[in-house]
mmCIF file of C-alpha atoms in Angstrom:
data_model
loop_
_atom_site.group_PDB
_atom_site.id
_atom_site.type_symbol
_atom_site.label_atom_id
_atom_site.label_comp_id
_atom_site.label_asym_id
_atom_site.label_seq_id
_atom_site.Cartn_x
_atom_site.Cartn_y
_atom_site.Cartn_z
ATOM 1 C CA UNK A 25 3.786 5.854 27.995
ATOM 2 C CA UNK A 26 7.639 5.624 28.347
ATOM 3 C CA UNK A 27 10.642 5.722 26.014
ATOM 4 C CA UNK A 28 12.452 2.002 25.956
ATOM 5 C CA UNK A 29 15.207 3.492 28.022
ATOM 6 C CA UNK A 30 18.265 1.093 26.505
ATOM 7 C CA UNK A 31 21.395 2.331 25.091
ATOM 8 C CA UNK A 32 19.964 3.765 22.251
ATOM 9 C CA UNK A 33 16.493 4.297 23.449
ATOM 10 C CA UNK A 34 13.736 4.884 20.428
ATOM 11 C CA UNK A 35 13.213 7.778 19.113
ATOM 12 C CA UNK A 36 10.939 6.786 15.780
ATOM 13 C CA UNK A 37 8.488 4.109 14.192
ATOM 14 C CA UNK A 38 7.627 3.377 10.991
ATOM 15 C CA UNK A 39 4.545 1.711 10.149
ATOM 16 C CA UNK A 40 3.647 -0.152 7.436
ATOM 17 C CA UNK A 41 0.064 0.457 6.346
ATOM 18 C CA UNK A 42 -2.151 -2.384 4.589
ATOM 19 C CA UNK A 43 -3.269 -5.734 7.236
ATOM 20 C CA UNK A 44 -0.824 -3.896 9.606
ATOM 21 C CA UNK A 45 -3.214 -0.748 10.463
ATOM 22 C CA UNK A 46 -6.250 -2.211 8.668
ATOM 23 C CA UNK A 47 -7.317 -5.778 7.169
ATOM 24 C CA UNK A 48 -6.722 -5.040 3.328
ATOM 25 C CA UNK A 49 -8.069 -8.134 1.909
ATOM 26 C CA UNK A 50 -11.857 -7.321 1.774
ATOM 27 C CA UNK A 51 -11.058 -3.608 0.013
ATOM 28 C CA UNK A 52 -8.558 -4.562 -2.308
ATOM 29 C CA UNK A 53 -11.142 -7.517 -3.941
ATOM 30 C CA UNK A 54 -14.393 -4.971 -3.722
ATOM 31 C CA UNK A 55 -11.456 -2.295 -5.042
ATOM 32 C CA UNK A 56 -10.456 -4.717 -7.865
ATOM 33 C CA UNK A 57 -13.669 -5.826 -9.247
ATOM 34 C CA UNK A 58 -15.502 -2.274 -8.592
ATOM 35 C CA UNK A 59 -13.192 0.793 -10.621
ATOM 36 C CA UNK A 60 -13.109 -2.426 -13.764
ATOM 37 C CA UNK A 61 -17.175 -2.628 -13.526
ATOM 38 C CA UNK A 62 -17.682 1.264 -13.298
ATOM 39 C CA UNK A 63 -15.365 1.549 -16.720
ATOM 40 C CA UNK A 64 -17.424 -1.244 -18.329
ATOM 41 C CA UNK A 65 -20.600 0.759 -17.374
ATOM 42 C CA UNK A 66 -19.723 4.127 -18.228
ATOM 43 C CA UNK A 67 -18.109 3.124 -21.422
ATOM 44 C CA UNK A 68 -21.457 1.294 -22.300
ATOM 45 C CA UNK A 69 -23.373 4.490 -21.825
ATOM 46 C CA UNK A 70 -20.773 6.385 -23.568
ATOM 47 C CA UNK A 71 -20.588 4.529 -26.547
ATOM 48 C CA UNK A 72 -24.670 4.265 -26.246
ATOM 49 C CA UNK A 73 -24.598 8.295 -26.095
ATOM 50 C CA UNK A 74 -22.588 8.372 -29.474
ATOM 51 C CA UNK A 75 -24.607 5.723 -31.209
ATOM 52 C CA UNK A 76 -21.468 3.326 -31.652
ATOM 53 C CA UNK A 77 -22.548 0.457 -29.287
ATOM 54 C CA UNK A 78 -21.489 -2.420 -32.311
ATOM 55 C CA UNK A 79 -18.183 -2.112 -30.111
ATOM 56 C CA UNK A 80 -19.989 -4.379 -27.762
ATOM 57 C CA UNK A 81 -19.091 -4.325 -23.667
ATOM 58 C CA UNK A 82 -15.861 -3.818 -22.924
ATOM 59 C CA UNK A 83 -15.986 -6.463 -19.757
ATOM 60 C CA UNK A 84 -16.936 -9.172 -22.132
ATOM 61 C CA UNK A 85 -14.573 -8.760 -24.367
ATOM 62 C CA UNK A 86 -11.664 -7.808 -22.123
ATOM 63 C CA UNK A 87 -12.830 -9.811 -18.578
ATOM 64 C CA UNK A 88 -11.069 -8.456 -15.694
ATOM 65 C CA UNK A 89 -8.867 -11.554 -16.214
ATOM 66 C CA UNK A 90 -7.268 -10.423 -19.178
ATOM 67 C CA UNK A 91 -6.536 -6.946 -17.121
ATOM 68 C CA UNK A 92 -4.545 -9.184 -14.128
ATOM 69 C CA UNK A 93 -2.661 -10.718 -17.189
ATOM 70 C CA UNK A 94 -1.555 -7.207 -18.945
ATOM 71 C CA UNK A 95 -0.602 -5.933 -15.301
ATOM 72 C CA UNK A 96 1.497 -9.137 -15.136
ATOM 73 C CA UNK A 97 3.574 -8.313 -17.719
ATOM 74 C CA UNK A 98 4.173 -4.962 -17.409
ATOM 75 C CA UNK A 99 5.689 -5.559 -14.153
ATOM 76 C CA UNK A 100 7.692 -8.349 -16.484
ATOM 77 C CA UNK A 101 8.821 -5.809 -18.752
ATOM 78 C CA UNK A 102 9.328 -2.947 -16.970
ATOM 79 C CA UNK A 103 11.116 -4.521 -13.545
ATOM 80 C CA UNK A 104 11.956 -0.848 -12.229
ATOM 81 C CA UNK A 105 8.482 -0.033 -11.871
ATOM 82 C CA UNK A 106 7.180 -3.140 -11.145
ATOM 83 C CA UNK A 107 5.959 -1.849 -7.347
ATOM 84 C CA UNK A 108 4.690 1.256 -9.015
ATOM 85 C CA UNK A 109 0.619 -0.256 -8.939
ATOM 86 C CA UNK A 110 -0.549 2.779 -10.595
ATOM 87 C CA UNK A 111 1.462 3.101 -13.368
ATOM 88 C CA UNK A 112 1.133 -0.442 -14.001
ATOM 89 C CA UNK A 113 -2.941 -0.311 -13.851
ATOM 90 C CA UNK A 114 -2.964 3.095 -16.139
ATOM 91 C CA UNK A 115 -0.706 1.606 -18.322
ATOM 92 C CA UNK A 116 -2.418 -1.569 -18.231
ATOM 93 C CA UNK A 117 -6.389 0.275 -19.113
ATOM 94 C CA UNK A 118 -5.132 2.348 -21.538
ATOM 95 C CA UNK A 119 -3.865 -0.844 -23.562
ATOM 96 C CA UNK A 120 -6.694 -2.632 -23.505
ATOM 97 C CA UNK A 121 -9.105 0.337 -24.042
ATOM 98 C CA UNK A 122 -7.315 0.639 -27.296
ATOM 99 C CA UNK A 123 -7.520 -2.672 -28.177
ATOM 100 C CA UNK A 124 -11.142 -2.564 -27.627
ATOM 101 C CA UNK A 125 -11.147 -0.104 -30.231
ATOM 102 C CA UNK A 126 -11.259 3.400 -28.307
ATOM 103 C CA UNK A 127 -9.529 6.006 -30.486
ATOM 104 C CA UNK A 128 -5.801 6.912 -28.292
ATOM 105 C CA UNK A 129 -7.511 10.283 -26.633
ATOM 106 C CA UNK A 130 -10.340 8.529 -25.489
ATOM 107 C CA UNK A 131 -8.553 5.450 -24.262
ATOM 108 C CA UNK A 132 -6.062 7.724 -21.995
ATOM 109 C CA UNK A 133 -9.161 9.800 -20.786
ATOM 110 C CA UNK A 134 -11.293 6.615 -20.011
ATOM 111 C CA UNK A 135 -8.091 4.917 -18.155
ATOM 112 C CA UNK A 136 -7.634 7.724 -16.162
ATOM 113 C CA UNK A 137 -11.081 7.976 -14.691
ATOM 114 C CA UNK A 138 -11.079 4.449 -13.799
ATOM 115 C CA UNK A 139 -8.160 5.480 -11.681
ATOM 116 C CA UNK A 140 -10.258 8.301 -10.234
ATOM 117 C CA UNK A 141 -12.149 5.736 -9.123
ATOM 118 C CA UNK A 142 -10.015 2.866 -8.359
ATOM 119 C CA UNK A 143 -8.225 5.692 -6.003
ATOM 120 C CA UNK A 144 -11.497 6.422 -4.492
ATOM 121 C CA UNK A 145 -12.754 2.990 -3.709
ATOM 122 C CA UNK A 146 -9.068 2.102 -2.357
ATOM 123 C CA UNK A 147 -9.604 4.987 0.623
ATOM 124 C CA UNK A 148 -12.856 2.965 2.109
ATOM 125 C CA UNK A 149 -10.123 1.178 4.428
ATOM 126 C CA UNK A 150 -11.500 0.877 7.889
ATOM 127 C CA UNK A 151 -8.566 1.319 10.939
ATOM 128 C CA UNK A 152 -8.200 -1.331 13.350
ATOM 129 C CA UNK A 153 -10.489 1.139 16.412
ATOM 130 C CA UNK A 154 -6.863 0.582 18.243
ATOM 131 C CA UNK A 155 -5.455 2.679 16.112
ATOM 132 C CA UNK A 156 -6.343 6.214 15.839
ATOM 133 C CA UNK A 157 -5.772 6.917 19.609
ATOM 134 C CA UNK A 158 -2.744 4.569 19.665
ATOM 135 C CA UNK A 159 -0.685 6.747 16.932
ATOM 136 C CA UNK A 160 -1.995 9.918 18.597
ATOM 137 C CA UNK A 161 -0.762 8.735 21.791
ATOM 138 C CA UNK A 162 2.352 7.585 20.236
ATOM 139 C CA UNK A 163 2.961 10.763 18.421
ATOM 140 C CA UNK A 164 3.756 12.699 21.529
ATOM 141 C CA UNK A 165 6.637 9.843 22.432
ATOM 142 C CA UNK A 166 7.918 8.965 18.606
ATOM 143 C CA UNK A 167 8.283 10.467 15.497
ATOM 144 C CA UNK A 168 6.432 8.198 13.093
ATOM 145 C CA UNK A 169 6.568 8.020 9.512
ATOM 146 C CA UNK A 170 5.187 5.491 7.193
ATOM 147 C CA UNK A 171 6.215 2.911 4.506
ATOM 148 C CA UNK A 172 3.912 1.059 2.272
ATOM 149 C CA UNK A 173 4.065 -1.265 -1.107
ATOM 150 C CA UNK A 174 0.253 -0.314 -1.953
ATOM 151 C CA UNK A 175 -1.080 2.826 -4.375
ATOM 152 C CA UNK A 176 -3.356 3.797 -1.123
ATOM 153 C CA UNK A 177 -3.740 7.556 -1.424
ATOM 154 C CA UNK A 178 -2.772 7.874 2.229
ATOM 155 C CA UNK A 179 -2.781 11.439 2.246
ATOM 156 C CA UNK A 180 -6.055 11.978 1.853
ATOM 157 C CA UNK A 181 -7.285 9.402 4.875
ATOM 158 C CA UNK A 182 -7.446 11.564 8.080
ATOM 159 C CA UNK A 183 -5.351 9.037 9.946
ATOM 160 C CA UNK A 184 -2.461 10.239 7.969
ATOM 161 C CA UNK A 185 -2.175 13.477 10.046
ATOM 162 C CA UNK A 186 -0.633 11.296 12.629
ATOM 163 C CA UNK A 187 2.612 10.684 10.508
ATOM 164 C CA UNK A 188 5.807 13.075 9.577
ATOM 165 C CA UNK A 189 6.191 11.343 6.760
ATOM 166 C CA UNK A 190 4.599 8.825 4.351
ATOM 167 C CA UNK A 191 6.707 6.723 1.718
ATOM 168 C CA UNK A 192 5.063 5.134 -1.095
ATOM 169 C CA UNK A 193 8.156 2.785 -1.916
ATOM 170 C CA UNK A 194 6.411 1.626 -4.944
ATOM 171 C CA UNK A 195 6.487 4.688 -6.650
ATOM 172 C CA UNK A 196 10.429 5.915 -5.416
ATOM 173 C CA UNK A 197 10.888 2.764 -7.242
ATOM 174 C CA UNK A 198 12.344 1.364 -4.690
ATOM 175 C CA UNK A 199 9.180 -1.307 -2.838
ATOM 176 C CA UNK A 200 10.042 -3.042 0.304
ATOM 177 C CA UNK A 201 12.313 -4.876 1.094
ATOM 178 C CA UNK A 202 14.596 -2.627 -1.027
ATOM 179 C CA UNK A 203 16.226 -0.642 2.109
ATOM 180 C CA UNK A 204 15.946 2.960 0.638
ATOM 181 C CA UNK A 205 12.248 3.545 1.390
ATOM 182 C CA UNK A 206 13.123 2.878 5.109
ATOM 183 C CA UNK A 207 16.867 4.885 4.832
ATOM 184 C CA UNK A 208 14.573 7.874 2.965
ATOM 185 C CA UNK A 209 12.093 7.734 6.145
ATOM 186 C CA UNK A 210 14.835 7.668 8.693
ATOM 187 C CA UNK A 211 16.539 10.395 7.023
ATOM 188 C CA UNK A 212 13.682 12.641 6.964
ATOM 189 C CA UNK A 213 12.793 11.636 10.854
ATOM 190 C CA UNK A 214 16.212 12.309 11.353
ATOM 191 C CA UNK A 215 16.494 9.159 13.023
ATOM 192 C CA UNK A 216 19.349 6.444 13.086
ATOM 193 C CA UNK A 217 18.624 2.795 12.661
ATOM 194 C CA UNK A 218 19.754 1.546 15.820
ATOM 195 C CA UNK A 219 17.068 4.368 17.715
ATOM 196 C CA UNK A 220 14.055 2.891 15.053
ATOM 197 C CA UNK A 221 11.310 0.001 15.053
ATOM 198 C CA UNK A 222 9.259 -0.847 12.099
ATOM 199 C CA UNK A 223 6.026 -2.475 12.281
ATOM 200 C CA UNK A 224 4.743 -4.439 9.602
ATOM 201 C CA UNK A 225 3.055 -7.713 8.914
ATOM 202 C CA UNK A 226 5.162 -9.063 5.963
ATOM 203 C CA UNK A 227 8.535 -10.919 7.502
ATOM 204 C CA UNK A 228 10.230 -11.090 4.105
ATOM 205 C CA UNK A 229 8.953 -7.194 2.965
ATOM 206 C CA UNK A 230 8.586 -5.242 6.456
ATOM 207 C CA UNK A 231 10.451 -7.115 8.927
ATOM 208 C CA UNK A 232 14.070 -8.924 6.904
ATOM 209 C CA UNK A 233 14.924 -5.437 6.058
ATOM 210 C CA UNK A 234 14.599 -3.466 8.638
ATOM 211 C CA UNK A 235 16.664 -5.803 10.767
ATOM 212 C CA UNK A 236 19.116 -5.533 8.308
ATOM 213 C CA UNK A 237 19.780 -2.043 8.395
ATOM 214 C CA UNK A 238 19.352 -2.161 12.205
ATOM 215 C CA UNK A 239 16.647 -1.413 13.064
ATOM 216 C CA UNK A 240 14.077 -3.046 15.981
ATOM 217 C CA UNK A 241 10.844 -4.544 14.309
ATOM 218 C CA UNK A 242 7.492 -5.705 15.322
ATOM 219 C CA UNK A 243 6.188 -8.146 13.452
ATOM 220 C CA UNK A 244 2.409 -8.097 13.352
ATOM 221 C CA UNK A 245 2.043 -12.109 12.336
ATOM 222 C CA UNK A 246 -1.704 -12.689 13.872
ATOM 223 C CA UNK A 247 -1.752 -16.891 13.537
ATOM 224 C CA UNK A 248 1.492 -16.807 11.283
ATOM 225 C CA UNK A 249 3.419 -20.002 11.815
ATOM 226 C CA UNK A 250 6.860 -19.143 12.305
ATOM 227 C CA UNK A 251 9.053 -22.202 14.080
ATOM 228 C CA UNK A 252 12.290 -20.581 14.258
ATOM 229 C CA UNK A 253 13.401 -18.563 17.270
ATOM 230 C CA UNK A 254 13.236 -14.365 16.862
ATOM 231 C CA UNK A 255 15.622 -12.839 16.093
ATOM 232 C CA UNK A 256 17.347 -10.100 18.335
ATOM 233 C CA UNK A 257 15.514 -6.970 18.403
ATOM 234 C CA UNK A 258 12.487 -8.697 16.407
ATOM 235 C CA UNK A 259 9.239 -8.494 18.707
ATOM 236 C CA UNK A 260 6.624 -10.642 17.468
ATOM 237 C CA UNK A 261 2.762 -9.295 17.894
ATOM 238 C CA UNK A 262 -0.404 -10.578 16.712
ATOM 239 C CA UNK A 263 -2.025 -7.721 16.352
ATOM 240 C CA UNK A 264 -1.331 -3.795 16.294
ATOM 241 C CA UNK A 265 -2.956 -3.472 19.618
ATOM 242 C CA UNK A 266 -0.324 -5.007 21.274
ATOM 243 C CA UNK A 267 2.212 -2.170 20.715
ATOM 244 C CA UNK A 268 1.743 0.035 23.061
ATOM 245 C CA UNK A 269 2.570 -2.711 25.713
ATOM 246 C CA UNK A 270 5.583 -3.996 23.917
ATOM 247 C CA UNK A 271 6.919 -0.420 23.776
ATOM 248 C CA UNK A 272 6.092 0.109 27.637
ATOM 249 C CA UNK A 273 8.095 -3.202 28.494
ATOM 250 C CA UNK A 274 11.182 -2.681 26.249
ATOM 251 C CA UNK A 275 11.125 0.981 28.384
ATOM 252 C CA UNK A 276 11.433 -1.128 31.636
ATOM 253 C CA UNK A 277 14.183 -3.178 30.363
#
């Protein structure tokens, strides 16, 4: 693999992480839906275990539906930490565990378990099978680093060995397309904008702003109807496989 040899020929990428690396969609819903049922059931056998089941199931009472609508507006009420997911969810579970009628320890306790496990189901992500040799082969060219919106604990997937450094620009406060989650990778690649291409999916969160800052982008649209022309230095993909070739032909250029 080559180096796009222009004037300022690359010298970093920056990834974004969810439908850009992996399709998102089916986790997040099996994500959603599966850390809410595991509180309902353990709080059923918990409440079972300490004879005080006239609470009744927590589900039924608070459906998942009325969790979406206390997320809602804590992101309306707090607006700095609106991209911070897990601080909104904890925040979120401990409210309504209260309101159930959980005394304030247990409530805190019970939200942050559900975490646990909302953390652990959000890791079953499955990589395109592009993309662990394409980073490793990439890592010997680039210095790569990583920017994502989502609460994925990214650390503790292997494929994360492959990156320098990981933002989570949610909780910086700061969630794309807010430039400083792409200034704070750059900084710590020690790379300049105008020797950088993101790659994303999102044209208004991944793409807009790192062609405003100066960088190159790849926009990963798959069937993403788009009628205007690109823009200069935007490359658009529909799918992450097609990197490697892109990079290979702006090297030729």
């Amino acid at each position: 693999m080559t180096r796009p040899s222009s004037r300022h020929p690359l010298q970093a990428l920056t990834f974004d992480l969810d439908d850009t690396l992996w399709d998102n969609h089916g986790v997040m819903a099996l994500t959603e839906e599966g850390h809410y049922d595991w509180l309902d059931e353990r709080i059923a056998e918990w409440l079972a275990a300490r004879d005080e089941s006239e609470l009744g199931r927590f589900a039924e009472r608070l459906p998942i539906e009325a969790y979406q609508r206390r997320r809602r507006e804590l992101a309306e009420r707090h607006p700095l930490r609106r991209g911070d997911f897990t601080w909104i969810r904890e925040q979120a579970l401990y409210a309504l565990l209260e309101e159930f009628g959980l005394p304030r320890a247990a409530s805190w306790l019970w939200a942050l378990a559900a975490m646990e496990r909302f953390h652990a189901l959000r890791l079953r992500v499955s990589p395109y099978p592009e993309v662990e040799p394409m980073l490793a082969e990439l890592g010997r060219h680039y210095r790569l680093a990583s920017i994502t919106n989502g609460n994925l604990a990214f650390h503790r997937l292997p494929l994360s060995r492959h990156f320098e450094v990981s933002i989570a620009a949610g909780e910086m406060h700061a969630p794309k397309p807010d430039p400083r989650s792409f200034l704070m990778a750059l900084a710590k690649l020690g790379a300049t904008p105008e020797r950088a291409m993101h790659i994303g999916d999102s044209w208004q969160e991944d793409i807009l702003p790192a062609v405003r800052l100066g960088m190159q982008a790849a926009w990963i649209a798959g069937d993403t109807p788009h009628g205007e022309a690109m823009p200069a230095g935007v490359h658009r993909l529909s799918h992450i496989r097609e990197l490697p070739a892109l990079l290979e032909k702006l090297g030729r250029e």
